[in-house]
Amino acid sequence: MDSPARVAGTVRPGGRTARVRAAVLQAAQDELVEHGFHGLTMDQVAVRAGVGKTTLYRRWGSPAGLVTDLMVELAEQSSPHADTGSIEGDLRANAMAVVEAVNDGRLGATFQAMIAAATCDEQAAAALRAFYLRRIEEWAGVVELAVGRGELPPGTDATEVIRAVSAPLYYLLVVTREPVTAEAAERSVRRALAAAKAGAFIP
Amino acid sequence: MDSPARVAGTVRPGGRTARVRAAVLQAAQDELVEHGFHGLTMDQVAVRAGVGKTTLYRRWGSPAGLVTDLMVELAEQSSPHADTGSIEGDLRANAMAVVEAVNDGRLGATFQAMIAAATCDEQAAAALRAFYLRRIEEWAGVVELAVGRGELPPGTDATEVIRAVSAPLYYLLVVTREPVTAEAAERSVRRALAAAKAGAFIP
């Protein structure tokens, strides 16, 4: 991909492409956080990233294309699942990762903006869905490990357990709009685990 | 409350006031569903409801005032909690009420618009929170009945059980953006109930 991006440096094309992408996604995230998805314009992102509009349109097409790539990048940057040796520890790590993400000024605002965008834009919804399905799939590994260790019954639906840990936290965040605390994370883990041990996640 | 509303009829003031409110809230909901919270304007609501702008501004003040009153009205219209005789039946009724509401074209769109609005407007967030806290409080009664019947252990946090039934459904609706089905409702009930029976909702 040759790129007419107006960035300094004489790095090789691959490096420049990666640098342009990083600058564009950072600018897109900044604009998303400050103005929301409906205030996200290609022109402002181009200015903020210091890249040409031609590049921006050619590589990302639209604001929806920008947030789709941003969600891919955020999923890639996310850490792999925990492996603390117990399902309780691993689910707690998962729940605390959600608590930290949603309470992080920039990251939290990014997800709230995407959740808002997804209510009225199908591409934004698809980007959001892809991000979460990828994260759920990654963390499902901790449930599989727990089944292997005999902590949870065979046949436990791993992705459903991960969803069950996150759901009460997002419910606080976007539905009842209450603080998403470490205590809420602890309660969520305790309940998902009790249900899982009772076999309620076996289809 | 005397009202200069331009509505027909010579009903007594209370009746006219109520009719104006009904027309305004219906128009506000229509506009919210069609244009979202940020497209909700006092002028358009006045035109659509057939009431004067003076009335609208004096009684509701702003679009945020309109959606706040709309949420109060929707909470009032919502049915009381079920009483099927078993906690499983009652929680299923609760979960199915959520499934039906979010899949209802007009009501579902209203809540999605409010969830989007709440991500960037504190008054809209407060209106949304008040709606859900009221509904959670109402349905908590079914858990108290179940504790009374000996179906769930004493000390079970009633509002938390109700939240646990709803959370996975809203997670599908606004986070992973997947269909909110009767099957999802059934799974949610089964898991909340298993956790509650295991005592995981006793603080």
PDB file of N, CA, C and O in Angstrom, chain A residues 112-113 115-116 118-119 125 128-129 132-133 136 157 160 163 166-168 170-172 174-178 187 190-192 194-195 198-203, chain B residues 112-113 115-116 118-119 125 128-129 132-133 136 157 160 162-163 166-168 170-172 174-178 187 190-192 194-195 198-203:
ATOM      1  N   GLN A 112     -18.644   3.970  25.453  1.00  0.00           N
ATOM      2  CA  GLN A 112     -19.966   4.594  25.567  1.00  0.00           C
ATOM      3  C   GLN A 112     -20.365   5.236  24.233  1.00  0.00           C
ATOM      4  O   GLN A 112     -21.518   5.158  23.817  1.00  0.00           O
ATOM      5  N   ALA A 113     -19.400   5.859  23.580  1.00  0.00           N
ATOM      6  CA  ALA A 113     -19.706   6.469  22.270  1.00  0.00           C
ATOM      7  C   ALA A 113     -20.074   5.399  21.245  1.00  0.00           C
ATOM      8  O   ALA A 113     -20.982   5.587  20.428  1.00  0.00           O
ATOM      9  N   ILE A 115     -21.352   2.415  21.944  1.00  0.00           N
ATOM     10  CA  ILE A 115     -22.656   1.862  22.332  1.00  0.00           C
ATOM     11  C   ILE A 115     -23.774   2.788  21.841  1.00  0.00           C
ATOM     12  O   ILE A 115     -24.783   2.332  21.305  1.00  0.00           O
ATOM     13  N   ALA A 116     -23.549   4.095  21.971  1.00  0.00           N
ATOM     14  CA  ALA A 116     -24.533   5.063  21.468  1.00  0.00           C
ATOM     15  C   ALA A 116     -24.634   4.976  19.948  1.00  0.00           C
ATOM     16  O   ALA A 116     -25.733   4.929  19.385  1.00  0.00           O
ATOM     17  N   ALA A 118     -23.959   2.509  18.015  1.00  0.00           N
ATOM     18  CA  ALA A 118     -24.517   1.228  17.580  1.00  0.00           C
ATOM     19  C   ALA A 118     -26.039   1.205  17.630  1.00  0.00           C
ATOM     20  O   ALA A 118     -26.669   0.416  16.933  1.00  0.00           O
ATOM     21  N   THR A 119     -26.630   2.096  18.431  1.00  0.00           N
ATOM     22  CA  THR A 119     -28.093   2.125  18.501  1.00  0.00           C
ATOM     23  C   THR A 119     -28.705   2.675  17.218  1.00  0.00           C
ATOM     24  O   THR A 119     -29.887   2.500  16.974  1.00  0.00           O
ATOM     25  N   ALA A 125     -22.588  -0.856  14.943  1.00  0.00           N
ATOM     26  CA  ALA A 125     -23.073  -1.998  15.722  1.00  0.00           C
ATOM     27  C   ALA A 125     -22.247  -3.246  15.414  1.00  0.00           C
ATOM     28  O   ALA A 125     -21.859  -3.988  16.314  1.00  0.00           O
ATOM     29  N   LEU A 128     -18.824  -2.991  17.054  1.00  0.00           N
ATOM     30  CA  LEU A 128     -18.925  -3.204  18.496  1.00  0.00           C
ATOM     31  C   LEU A 128     -19.111  -4.694  18.787  1.00  0.00           C
ATOM     32  O   LEU A 128     -18.449  -5.265  19.670  1.00  0.00           O
ATOM     33  N   ARG A 129     -20.024  -5.309  18.046  1.00  0.00           N
ATOM     34  CA  ARG A 129     -20.294  -6.739  18.226  1.00  0.00           C
ATOM     35  C   ARG A 129     -19.018  -7.563  18.004  1.00  0.00           C
ATOM     36  O   ARG A 129     -18.668  -8.425  18.807  1.00  0.00           O
ATOM     37  N   TYR A 132     -16.626  -7.326  21.001  1.00  0.00           N
ATOM     38  CA  TYR A 132     -17.013  -8.093  22.181  1.00  0.00           C
ATOM     39  C   TYR A 132     -16.992  -9.601  21.925  1.00  0.00           C
ATOM     40  O   TYR A 132     -16.577 -10.363  22.795  1.00  0.00           O
ATOM     41  N   LEU A 133     -17.410 -10.032  20.748  1.00  0.00           N
ATOM     42  CA  LEU A 133     -17.397 -11.476  20.488  1.00  0.00           C
ATOM     43  C   LEU A 133     -15.961 -12.001  20.518  1.00  0.00           C
ATOM     44  O   LEU A 133     -15.696 -13.094  21.018  1.00  0.00           O
ATOM     45  N   ILE A 136     -14.935 -12.107  24.240  1.00  0.00           N
ATOM     46  CA  ILE A 136     -15.630 -13.206  24.917  1.00  0.00           C
ATOM     47  C   ILE A 136     -14.956 -14.535  24.553  1.00  0.00           C
ATOM     48  O   ILE A 136     -14.702 -15.373  25.412  1.00  0.00           O
ATOM     49  N   ASP A 157     -21.108 -24.098  29.116  1.00  0.00           N
ATOM     50  CA  ASP A 157     -20.946 -23.218  27.953  1.00  0.00           C
ATOM     51  C   ASP A 157     -19.994 -22.075  28.327  1.00  0.00           C
ATOM     52  O   ASP A 157     -20.354 -21.152  29.051  1.00  0.00           O
ATOM     53  N   GLU A 160     -20.822 -18.389  27.460  1.00  0.00           N
ATOM     54  CA  GLU A 160     -21.960 -17.877  28.233  1.00  0.00           C
ATOM     55  C   GLU A 160     -21.548 -17.488  29.658  1.00  0.00           C
ATOM     56  O   GLU A 160     -22.105 -16.554  30.230  1.00  0.00           O
ATOM     57  N   ARG A 163     -19.920 -14.075  29.311  1.00  0.00           N
ATOM     58  CA  ARG A 163     -20.975 -13.074  29.134  1.00  0.00           C
ATOM     59  C   ARG A 163     -21.674 -12.762  30.459  1.00  0.00           C
ATOM     60  O   ARG A 163     -21.998 -11.616  30.754  1.00  0.00           O
ATOM     61  N   SER A 166     -19.733 -10.311  32.598  1.00  0.00           N
ATOM     62  CA  SER A 166     -19.730  -8.927  32.095  1.00  0.00           C
ATOM     63  C   SER A 166     -21.089  -8.250  32.158  1.00  0.00           C
ATOM     64  O   SER A 166     -21.168  -7.044  32.417  1.00  0.00           O
ATOM     65  N   ALA A 167     -22.140  -9.015  31.884  1.00  0.00           N
ATOM     66  CA  ALA A 167     -23.471  -8.416  31.702  1.00  0.00           C
ATOM     67  C   ALA A 167     -23.913  -7.495  32.842  1.00  0.00           C
ATOM     68  O   ALA A 167     -24.354  -6.368  32.589  1.00  0.00           O
ATOM     69  N   PRO A 168     -23.784  -7.923  34.118  1.00  0.00           N
ATOM     70  CA  PRO A 168     -24.251  -7.035  35.198  1.00  0.00           C
ATOM     71  C   PRO A 168     -23.454  -5.724  35.259  1.00  0.00           C
ATOM     72  O   PRO A 168     -23.980  -4.700  35.716  1.00  0.00           O
ATOM     73  N   TYR A 170     -22.098  -4.085  32.577  1.00  0.00           N
ATOM     74  CA  TYR A 170     -22.591  -3.218  31.500  1.00  0.00           C
ATOM     75  C   TYR A 170     -24.009  -2.732  31.786  1.00  0.00           C
ATOM     76  O   TYR A 170     -24.394  -1.648  31.364  1.00  0.00           O
ATOM     77  N   TYR A 171     -24.766  -3.541  32.492  1.00  0.00           N
ATOM     78  CA  TYR A 171     -26.123  -3.127  32.888  1.00  0.00           C
ATOM     79  C   TYR A 171     -26.037  -1.881  33.777  1.00  0.00           C
ATOM     80  O   TYR A 171     -26.783  -0.911  33.592  1.00  0.00           O
ATOM     81  N   LEU A 172     -25.104  -1.885  34.719  1.00  0.00           N
ATOM     82  CA  LEU A 172     -24.878  -0.703  35.568  1.00  0.00           C
ATOM     83  C   LEU A 172     -24.400   0.478  34.722  1.00  0.00           C
ATOM     84  O   LEU A 172     -24.837   1.612  34.906  1.00  0.00           O
ATOM     85  N   VAL A 174     -24.638   1.200  31.324  1.00  0.00           N
ATOM     86  CA  VAL A 174     -25.441   1.842  30.288  1.00  0.00           C
ATOM     87  C   VAL A 174     -26.950   1.806  30.494  1.00  0.00           C
ATOM     88  O   VAL A 174     -27.666   2.535  29.821  1.00  0.00           O
ATOM     89  N   VAL A 175     -27.433   0.972  31.406  1.00  0.00           N
ATOM     90  CA  VAL A 175     -28.886   0.894  31.601  1.00  0.00           C
ATOM     91  C   VAL A 175     -29.288   1.670  32.856  1.00  0.00           C
ATOM     92  O   VAL A 175     -29.970   2.684  32.766  1.00  0.00           O
ATOM     93  N   THR A 176     -28.834   1.206  34.022  1.00  0.00           N
ATOM     94  CA  THR A 176     -29.220   1.941  35.236  1.00  0.00           C
ATOM     95  C   THR A 176     -28.255   3.091  35.519  1.00  0.00           C
ATOM     96  O   THR A 176     -28.520   3.898  36.407  1.00  0.00           O
ATOM     97  N   ARG A 177     -27.158   3.181  34.748  1.00  0.00           N
ATOM     98  CA  ARG A 177     -26.219   4.309  34.880  1.00  0.00           C
ATOM     99  C   ARG A 177     -25.794   4.520  36.328  1.00  0.00           C
ATOM    100  O   ARG A 177     -25.933   5.601  36.891  1.00  0.00           O
ATOM    101  N   GLU A 178     -25.253   3.451  36.897  1.00  0.00           N
ATOM    102  CA  GLU A 178     -24.727   3.512  38.257  1.00  0.00           C
ATOM    103  C   GLU A 178     -23.235   3.194  38.217  1.00  0.00           C
ATOM    104  O   GLU A 178     -22.738   2.664  37.222  1.00  0.00           O
ATOM    105  N   ARG A 187     -19.415  -9.314  43.066  1.00  0.00           N
ATOM    106  CA  ARG A 187     -20.755  -9.915  43.109  1.00  0.00           C
ATOM    107  C   ARG A 187     -21.057 -10.685  41.825  1.00  0.00           C
ATOM    108  O   ARG A 187     -21.619 -11.777  41.846  1.00  0.00           O
ATOM    109  N   ARG A 190     -19.149 -13.956  41.746  1.00  0.00           N
ATOM    110  CA  ARG A 190     -19.687 -14.899  42.720  1.00  0.00           C
ATOM    111  C   ARG A 190     -20.965 -15.564  42.185  1.00  0.00           C
ATOM    112  O   ARG A 190     -21.163 -16.783  42.313  1.00  0.00           O
ATOM    113  N   ARG A 191     -21.804 -14.758  41.561  1.00  0.00           N
ATOM    114  CA  ARG A 191     -23.081 -15.290  41.071  1.00  0.00           C
ATOM    115  C   ARG A 191     -22.917 -16.147  39.824  1.00  0.00           C
ATOM    116  O   ARG A 191     -23.562 -17.193  39.698  1.00  0.00           O
ATOM    117  N   ALA A 192     -22.068 -15.696  38.908  1.00  0.00           N
ATOM    118  CA  ALA A 192     -21.848 -16.495  37.695  1.00  0.00           C
ATOM    119  C   ALA A 192     -21.248 -17.840  38.081  1.00  0.00           C
ATOM    120  O   ALA A 192     -21.619 -18.890  37.537  1.00  0.00           O
ATOM    121  N   ALA A 194     -21.485 -19.431  41.015  1.00  0.00           N
ATOM    122  CA  ALA A 194     -22.476 -20.273  41.708  1.00  0.00           C
ATOM    123  C   ALA A 194     -23.392 -20.945  40.700  1.00  0.00           C
ATOM    124  O   ALA A 194     -23.680 -22.152  40.802  1.00  0.00           O
ATOM    125  N   ALA A 195     -23.830 -20.181  39.708  1.00  0.00           N
ATOM    126  CA  ALA A 195     -24.714 -20.748  38.679  1.00  0.00           C
ATOM    127  C   ALA A 195     -23.965 -21.796  37.859  1.00  0.00           C
ATOM    128  O   ALA A 195     -24.516 -22.855  37.538  1.00  0.00           O
ATOM    129  N   ALA A 198     -23.519 -24.990  39.714  1.00  0.00           N
ATOM    130  CA  ALA A 198     -24.803 -25.695  39.819  1.00  0.00           C
ATOM    131  C   ALA A 198     -25.247 -26.295  38.479  1.00  0.00           C
ATOM    132  O   ALA A 198     -26.322 -26.881  38.380  1.00  0.00           O
ATOM    133  N   GLY A 199     -24.410 -26.093  37.446  1.00  0.00           N
ATOM    134  CA  GLY A 199     -24.740 -26.685  36.142  1.00  0.00           C
ATOM    135  C   GLY A 199     -25.687 -25.856  35.299  1.00  0.00           C
ATOM    136  O   GLY A 199     -26.172 -26.321  34.259  1.00  0.00           O
ATOM    137  N   ALA A 200     -25.928 -24.600  35.706  1.00  0.00           N
ATOM    138  CA  ALA A 200     -26.903 -23.781  34.979  1.00  0.00           C
ATOM    139  C   ALA A 200     -26.370 -23.252  33.639  1.00  0.00           C
ATOM    140  O   ALA A 200     -27.115 -22.643  32.879  1.00  0.00           O
ATOM    141  N   PHE A 201     -25.085 -23.497  33.375  1.00  0.00           N
ATOM    142  CA  PHE A 201     -24.538 -23.098  32.074  1.00  0.00           C
ATOM    143  C   PHE A 201     -24.333 -24.291  31.151  1.00  0.00           C
ATOM    144  O   PHE A 201     -23.678 -24.186  30.136  1.00  0.00           O
ATOM    145  N   ILE A 202     -24.898 -25.445  31.536  1.00  0.00           N
ATOM    146  CA  ILE A 202     -24.879 -26.594  30.628  1.00  0.00           C
ATOM    147  C   ILE A 202     -26.159 -26.502  29.793  1.00  0.00           C
ATOM    148  O   ILE A 202     -27.252 -26.477  30.354  1.00  0.00           O
ATOM    149  N   PRO A 203     -26.020 -26.389  28.480  1.00  0.00           N
ATOM    150  CA  PRO A 203     -27.217 -26.151  27.641  1.00  0.00           C
ATOM    151  C   PRO A 203     -28.273 -27.266  27.777  1.00  0.00           C
ATOM    152  O   PRO A 203     -27.915 -28.405  28.013  1.00  0.00           O
TER     153      PRO A 203
ATOM    154  N   GLN B 112     -33.661   2.341  23.250  1.00  0.00           N
ATOM    155  CA  GLN B 112     -32.339   2.453  22.617  1.00  0.00           C
ATOM    156  C   GLN B 112     -31.949   3.925  22.462  1.00  0.00           C
ATOM    157  O   GLN B 112     -30.790   4.300  22.678  1.00  0.00           O
ATOM    158  N   ALA B 113     -32.919   4.763  22.115  1.00  0.00           N
ATOM    159  CA  ALA B 113     -32.627   6.202  21.985  1.00  0.00           C
ATOM    160  C   ALA B 113     -32.257   6.795  23.341  1.00  0.00           C
ATOM    161  O   ALA B 113     -31.354   7.630  23.447  1.00  0.00           O
ATOM    162  N   ILE B 115     -30.949   5.118  25.901  1.00  0.00           N
ATOM    163  CA  ILE B 115     -29.634   4.580  26.280  1.00  0.00           C
ATOM    164  C   ILE B 115     -28.533   5.371  25.567  1.00  0.00           C
ATOM    165  O   ILE B 115     -27.519   5.726  26.168  1.00  0.00           O
ATOM    166  N   ALA B 116     -28.766   5.681  24.302  1.00  0.00           N
ATOM    167  CA  ALA B 116     -27.789   6.494  23.554  1.00  0.00           C
ATOM    168  C   ALA B 116     -27.701   7.891  24.168  1.00  0.00           C
ATOM    169  O   ALA B 116     -26.614   8.415  24.403  1.00  0.00           O
ATOM    170  N   ALA B 118     -28.372   8.851  27.151  1.00  0.00           N
ATOM    171  CA  ALA B 118     -27.801   8.828  28.498  1.00  0.00           C
ATOM    172  C   ALA B 118     -26.279   8.788  28.489  1.00  0.00           C
ATOM    173  O   ALA B 118     -25.644   9.177  29.467  1.00  0.00           O
ATOM    174  N   THR B 119     -25.692   8.330  27.381  1.00  0.00           N
ATOM    175  CA  THR B 119     -24.224   8.292  27.318  1.00  0.00           C
ATOM    176  C   THR B 119     -23.629   9.696  27.236  1.00  0.00           C
ATOM    177  O   THR B 119     -22.456   9.872  27.485  1.00  0.00           O
ATOM    178  N   ALA B 125     -29.723  10.563  31.374  1.00  0.00           N
ATOM    179  CA  ALA B 125     -29.222   9.435  32.176  1.00  0.00           C
ATOM    180  C   ALA B 125     -30.047   9.286  33.453  1.00  0.00           C
ATOM    181  O   ALA B 125     -30.423   8.171  33.837  1.00  0.00           O
ATOM    182  N   LEU B 128     -33.451   7.802  32.669  1.00  0.00           N
ATOM    183  CA  LEU B 128     -33.337   6.374  32.374  1.00  0.00           C
ATOM    184  C   LEU B 128     -33.137   5.587  33.660  1.00  0.00           C
ATOM    185  O   LEU B 128     -33.799   4.575  33.906  1.00  0.00           O
ATOM    186  N   ARG B 129     -32.238   6.073  34.501  1.00  0.00           N
ATOM    187  CA  ARG B 129     -31.948   5.415  35.780  1.00  0.00           C
ATOM    188  C   ARG B 129     -33.218   5.336  36.629  1.00  0.00           C
ATOM    189  O   ARG B 129     -33.554   4.285  37.168  1.00  0.00           O
ATOM    190  N   TYR B 132     -35.583   2.589  35.385  1.00  0.00           N
ATOM    191  CA  TYR B 132     -35.183   1.212  35.697  1.00  0.00           C
ATOM    192  C   TYR B 132     -35.197   0.927  37.193  1.00  0.00           C
ATOM    193  O   TYR B 132     -35.609  -0.153  37.614  1.00  0.00           O
ATOM    194  N   LEU B 133     -34.770   1.893  38.004  1.00  0.00           N
ATOM    195  CA  LEU B 133     -34.777   1.641  39.450  1.00  0.00           C
ATOM    196  C   LEU B 133     -36.207   1.418  39.947  1.00  0.00           C
ATOM    197  O   LEU B 133     -36.466   0.566  40.795  1.00  0.00           O
ATOM    198  N   ILE B 136     -37.191  -2.098  38.770  1.00  0.00           N
ATOM    199  CA  ILE B 136     -36.483  -3.115  39.563  1.00  0.00           C
ATOM    200  C   ILE B 136     -37.142  -3.235  40.938  1.00  0.00           C
ATOM    201  O   ILE B 136     -37.394  -4.334  41.432  1.00  0.00           O
ATOM    202  N   ASP B 157     -30.898 -10.770  48.310  1.00  0.00           N
ATOM    203  CA  ASP B 157     -31.076  -9.377  47.885  1.00  0.00           C
ATOM    204  C   ASP B 157     -32.042  -9.338  46.693  1.00  0.00           C
ATOM    205  O   ASP B 157     -31.684  -9.710  45.576  1.00  0.00           O
ATOM    206  N   GLU B 160     -31.250  -7.244  43.525  1.00  0.00           N
ATOM    207  CA  GLU B 160     -30.117  -7.786  42.761  1.00  0.00           C
ATOM    208  C   GLU B 160     -30.520  -8.988  41.907  1.00  0.00           C
ATOM    209  O   GLU B 160     -29.973  -9.205  40.821  1.00  0.00           O
ATOM    210  N   ILE B 162     -33.445  -9.365  40.499  1.00  0.00           N
ATOM    211  CA  ILE B 162     -34.154  -8.801  39.338  1.00  0.00           C
ATOM    212  C   ILE B 162     -33.161  -8.219  38.328  1.00  0.00           C
ATOM    213  O   ILE B 162     -33.271  -8.434  37.118  1.00  0.00           O
ATOM    214  N   ARG B 163     -32.164  -7.500  38.833  1.00  0.00           N
ATOM    215  CA  ARG B 163     -31.126  -6.975  37.941  1.00  0.00           C
ATOM    216  C   ARG B 163     -30.423  -8.111  37.191  1.00  0.00           C
ATOM    217  O   ARG B 163     -30.114  -7.983  36.014  1.00  0.00           O
ATOM    218  N   SER B 166     -32.377  -9.289  34.180  1.00  0.00           N
ATOM    219  CA  SER B 166     -32.397  -8.343  33.057  1.00  0.00           C
ATOM    220  C   SER B 166     -31.048  -8.162  32.379  1.00  0.00           C
ATOM    221  O   SER B 166     -30.976  -7.981  31.156  1.00  0.00           O
ATOM    222  N   ALA B 167     -29.982  -8.156  33.193  1.00  0.00           N
ATOM    223  CA  ALA B 167     -28.666  -7.769  32.679  1.00  0.00           C
ATOM    224  C   ALA B 167     -28.225  -8.518  31.411  1.00  0.00           C
ATOM    225  O   ALA B 167     -27.807  -7.879  30.442  1.00  0.00           O
ATOM    226  N   PRO B 168     -28.331  -9.852  31.374  1.00  0.00           N
ATOM    227  CA  PRO B 168     -27.875 -10.557  30.169  1.00  0.00           C
ATOM    228  C   PRO B 168     -28.685 -10.176  28.921  1.00  0.00           C
ATOM    229  O   PRO B 168     -28.172 -10.240  27.806  1.00  0.00           O
ATOM    230  N   TYR B 170     -30.082  -7.086  28.320  1.00  0.00           N
ATOM    231  CA  TYR B 170     -29.603  -5.779  27.873  1.00  0.00           C
ATOM    232  C   TYR B 170     -28.183  -5.868  27.311  1.00  0.00           C
ATOM    233  O   TYR B 170     -27.813  -5.098  26.430  1.00  0.00           O
ATOM    234  N   TYR B 171     -27.417  -6.812  27.821  1.00  0.00           N
ATOM    235  CA  TYR B 171     -26.056  -7.030  27.287  1.00  0.00           C
ATOM    236  C   TYR B 171     -26.155  -7.438  25.813  1.00  0.00           C
ATOM    237  O   TYR B 171     -25.424  -6.918  24.969  1.00  0.00           O
ATOM    238  N   LEU B 172     -27.078  -8.335  25.505  1.00  0.00           N
ATOM    239  CA  LEU B 172     -27.307  -8.722  24.107  1.00  0.00           C
ATOM    240  C   LEU B 172     -27.803  -7.525  23.290  1.00  0.00           C
ATOM    241  O   LEU B 172     -27.374  -7.306  22.159  1.00  0.00           O
ATOM    242  N   VAL B 174     -27.588  -4.072  23.780  1.00  0.00           N
ATOM    243  CA  VAL B 174     -26.794  -2.864  23.526  1.00  0.00           C
ATOM    244  C   VAL B 174     -25.287  -3.066  23.483  1.00  0.00           C
ATOM    245  O   VAL B 174     -24.578  -2.179  23.047  1.00  0.00           O
ATOM    246  N   VAL B 175     -24.803  -4.207  23.950  1.00  0.00           N
ATOM    247  CA  VAL B 175     -23.346  -4.406  23.943  1.00  0.00           C
ATOM    248  C   VAL B 175     -22.940  -5.311  22.782  1.00  0.00           C
ATOM    249  O   VAL B 175     -22.263  -4.867  21.855  1.00  0.00           O
ATOM    250  N   THR B 176     -23.375  -6.573  22.815  1.00  0.00           N
ATOM    251  CA  THR B 176     -22.993  -7.450  21.703  1.00  0.00           C
ATOM    252  C   THR B 176     -23.964  -7.340  20.527  1.00  0.00           C
ATOM    253  O   THR B 176     -23.707  -7.893  19.464  1.00  0.00           O
ATOM    254  N   ARG B 177     -25.059  -6.590  20.717  1.00  0.00           N
ATOM    255  CA  ARG B 177     -26.002  -6.335  19.623  1.00  0.00           C
ATOM    256  C   ARG B 177     -26.436  -7.613  18.930  1.00  0.00           C
ATOM    257  O   ARG B 177     -26.336  -7.760  17.714  1.00  0.00           O
ATOM    258  N   GLU B 178     -26.975  -8.528  19.740  1.00  0.00           N
ATOM    259  CA  GLU B 178     -27.484  -9.796  19.215  1.00  0.00           C
ATOM    260  C   GLU B 178     -28.972  -9.883  19.538  1.00  0.00           C
ATOM    261  O   GLU B 178     -29.464  -9.134  20.389  1.00  0.00           O
ATOM    262  N   ARG B 187     -32.641 -18.784  29.628  1.00  0.00           N
ATOM    263  CA  ARG B 187     -31.294 -19.026  30.170  1.00  0.00           C
ATOM    264  C   ARG B 187     -31.005 -18.091  31.330  1.00  0.00           C
ATOM    265  O   ARG B 187     -30.442 -18.483  32.341  1.00  0.00           O
ATOM    266  N   ARG B 190     -32.888 -19.156  34.452  1.00  0.00           N
ATOM    267  CA  ARG B 190     -32.323 -20.393  34.992  1.00  0.00           C
ATOM    268  C   ARG B 190     -31.048 -20.114  35.793  1.00  0.00           C
ATOM    269  O   ARG B 190     -30.835 -20.652  36.874  1.00  0.00           O
ATOM    270  N   ARG B 191     -30.214 -19.217  35.252  1.00  0.00           N
ATOM    271  CA  ARG B 191     -28.932 -18.937  35.909  1.00  0.00           C
ATOM    272  C   ARG B 191     -29.093 -18.063  37.135  1.00  0.00           C
ATOM    273  O   ARG B 191     -28.453 -18.310  38.161  1.00  0.00           O
ATOM    274  N   ALA B 192     -29.945 -17.062  37.041  1.00  0.00           N
ATOM    275  CA  ALA B 192     -30.170 -16.196  38.215  1.00  0.00           C
ATOM    276  C   ALA B 192     -30.770 -17.018  39.345  1.00  0.00           C
ATOM    277  O   ALA B 192     -30.386 -16.872  40.511  1.00  0.00           O
ATOM    278  N   ALA B 194     -30.490 -20.335  39.816  1.00  0.00           N
ATOM    279  CA  ALA B 194     -29.492 -21.269  40.360  1.00  0.00           C
ATOM    280  C   ALA B 194     -28.575 -20.541  41.338  1.00  0.00           C
ATOM    281  O   ALA B 194     -28.266 -21.053  42.421  1.00  0.00           O
ATOM    282  N   ALA B 195     -28.147 -19.336  40.964  1.00  0.00           N
ATOM    283  CA  ALA B 195     -27.265 -18.560  41.840  1.00  0.00           C
ATOM    284  C   ALA B 195     -28.009 -18.159  43.113  1.00  0.00           C
ATOM    285  O   ALA B 195     -27.459 -18.234  44.216  1.00  0.00           O
ATOM    286  N   ALA B 198     -28.411 -21.011  45.461  1.00  0.00           N
ATOM    287  CA  ALA B 198     -27.120 -21.342  46.080  1.00  0.00           C
ATOM    288  C   ALA B 198     -26.697 -20.293  47.106  1.00  0.00           C
ATOM    289  O   ALA B 198     -25.617 -20.395  47.686  1.00  0.00           O
ATOM    290  N   GLY B 199     -27.528 -19.259  47.277  1.00  0.00           N
ATOM    291  CA  GLY B 199     -27.213 -18.237  48.281  1.00  0.00           C
ATOM    292  C   GLY B 199     -26.272 -17.140  47.792  1.00  0.00           C
ATOM    293  O   GLY B 199     -25.797 -16.321  48.582  1.00  0.00           O
ATOM    294  N   ALA B 200     -26.032 -17.092  46.476  1.00  0.00           N
ATOM    295  CA  ALA B 200     -25.067 -16.112  45.947  1.00  0.00           C
ATOM    296  C   ALA B 200     -25.615 -14.685  45.922  1.00  0.00           C
ATOM    297  O   ALA B 200     -24.884 -13.748  45.610  1.00  0.00           O
ATOM    298  N   PHE B 201     -26.888 -14.527  46.263  1.00  0.00           N
ATOM    299  CA  PHE B 201     -27.458 -13.176  46.334  1.00  0.00           C
ATOM    300  C   PHE B 201     -27.657 -12.717  47.777  1.00  0.00           C
ATOM    301  O   PHE B 201     -28.332 -11.738  48.032  1.00  0.00           O
ATOM    302  N   ILE B 202     -27.082 -13.481  48.720  1.00  0.00           N
ATOM    303  CA  ILE B 202     -27.089 -13.025  50.113  1.00  0.00           C
ATOM    304  C   ILE B 202     -25.816 -12.204  50.305  1.00  0.00           C
ATOM    305  O   ILE B 202     -24.727 -12.725  50.086  1.00  0.00           O
ATOM    306  N   PRO B 203     -25.955 -10.919  50.639  1.00  0.00           N
ATOM    307  CA  PRO B 203     -24.757 -10.062  50.710  1.00  0.00           C
ATOM    308  C   PRO B 203     -23.729 -10.599  51.713  1.00  0.00           C
ATOM    309  O   PRO B 203     -24.093 -11.203  52.709  1.00  0.00           O
TER     310      PRO B 203
END
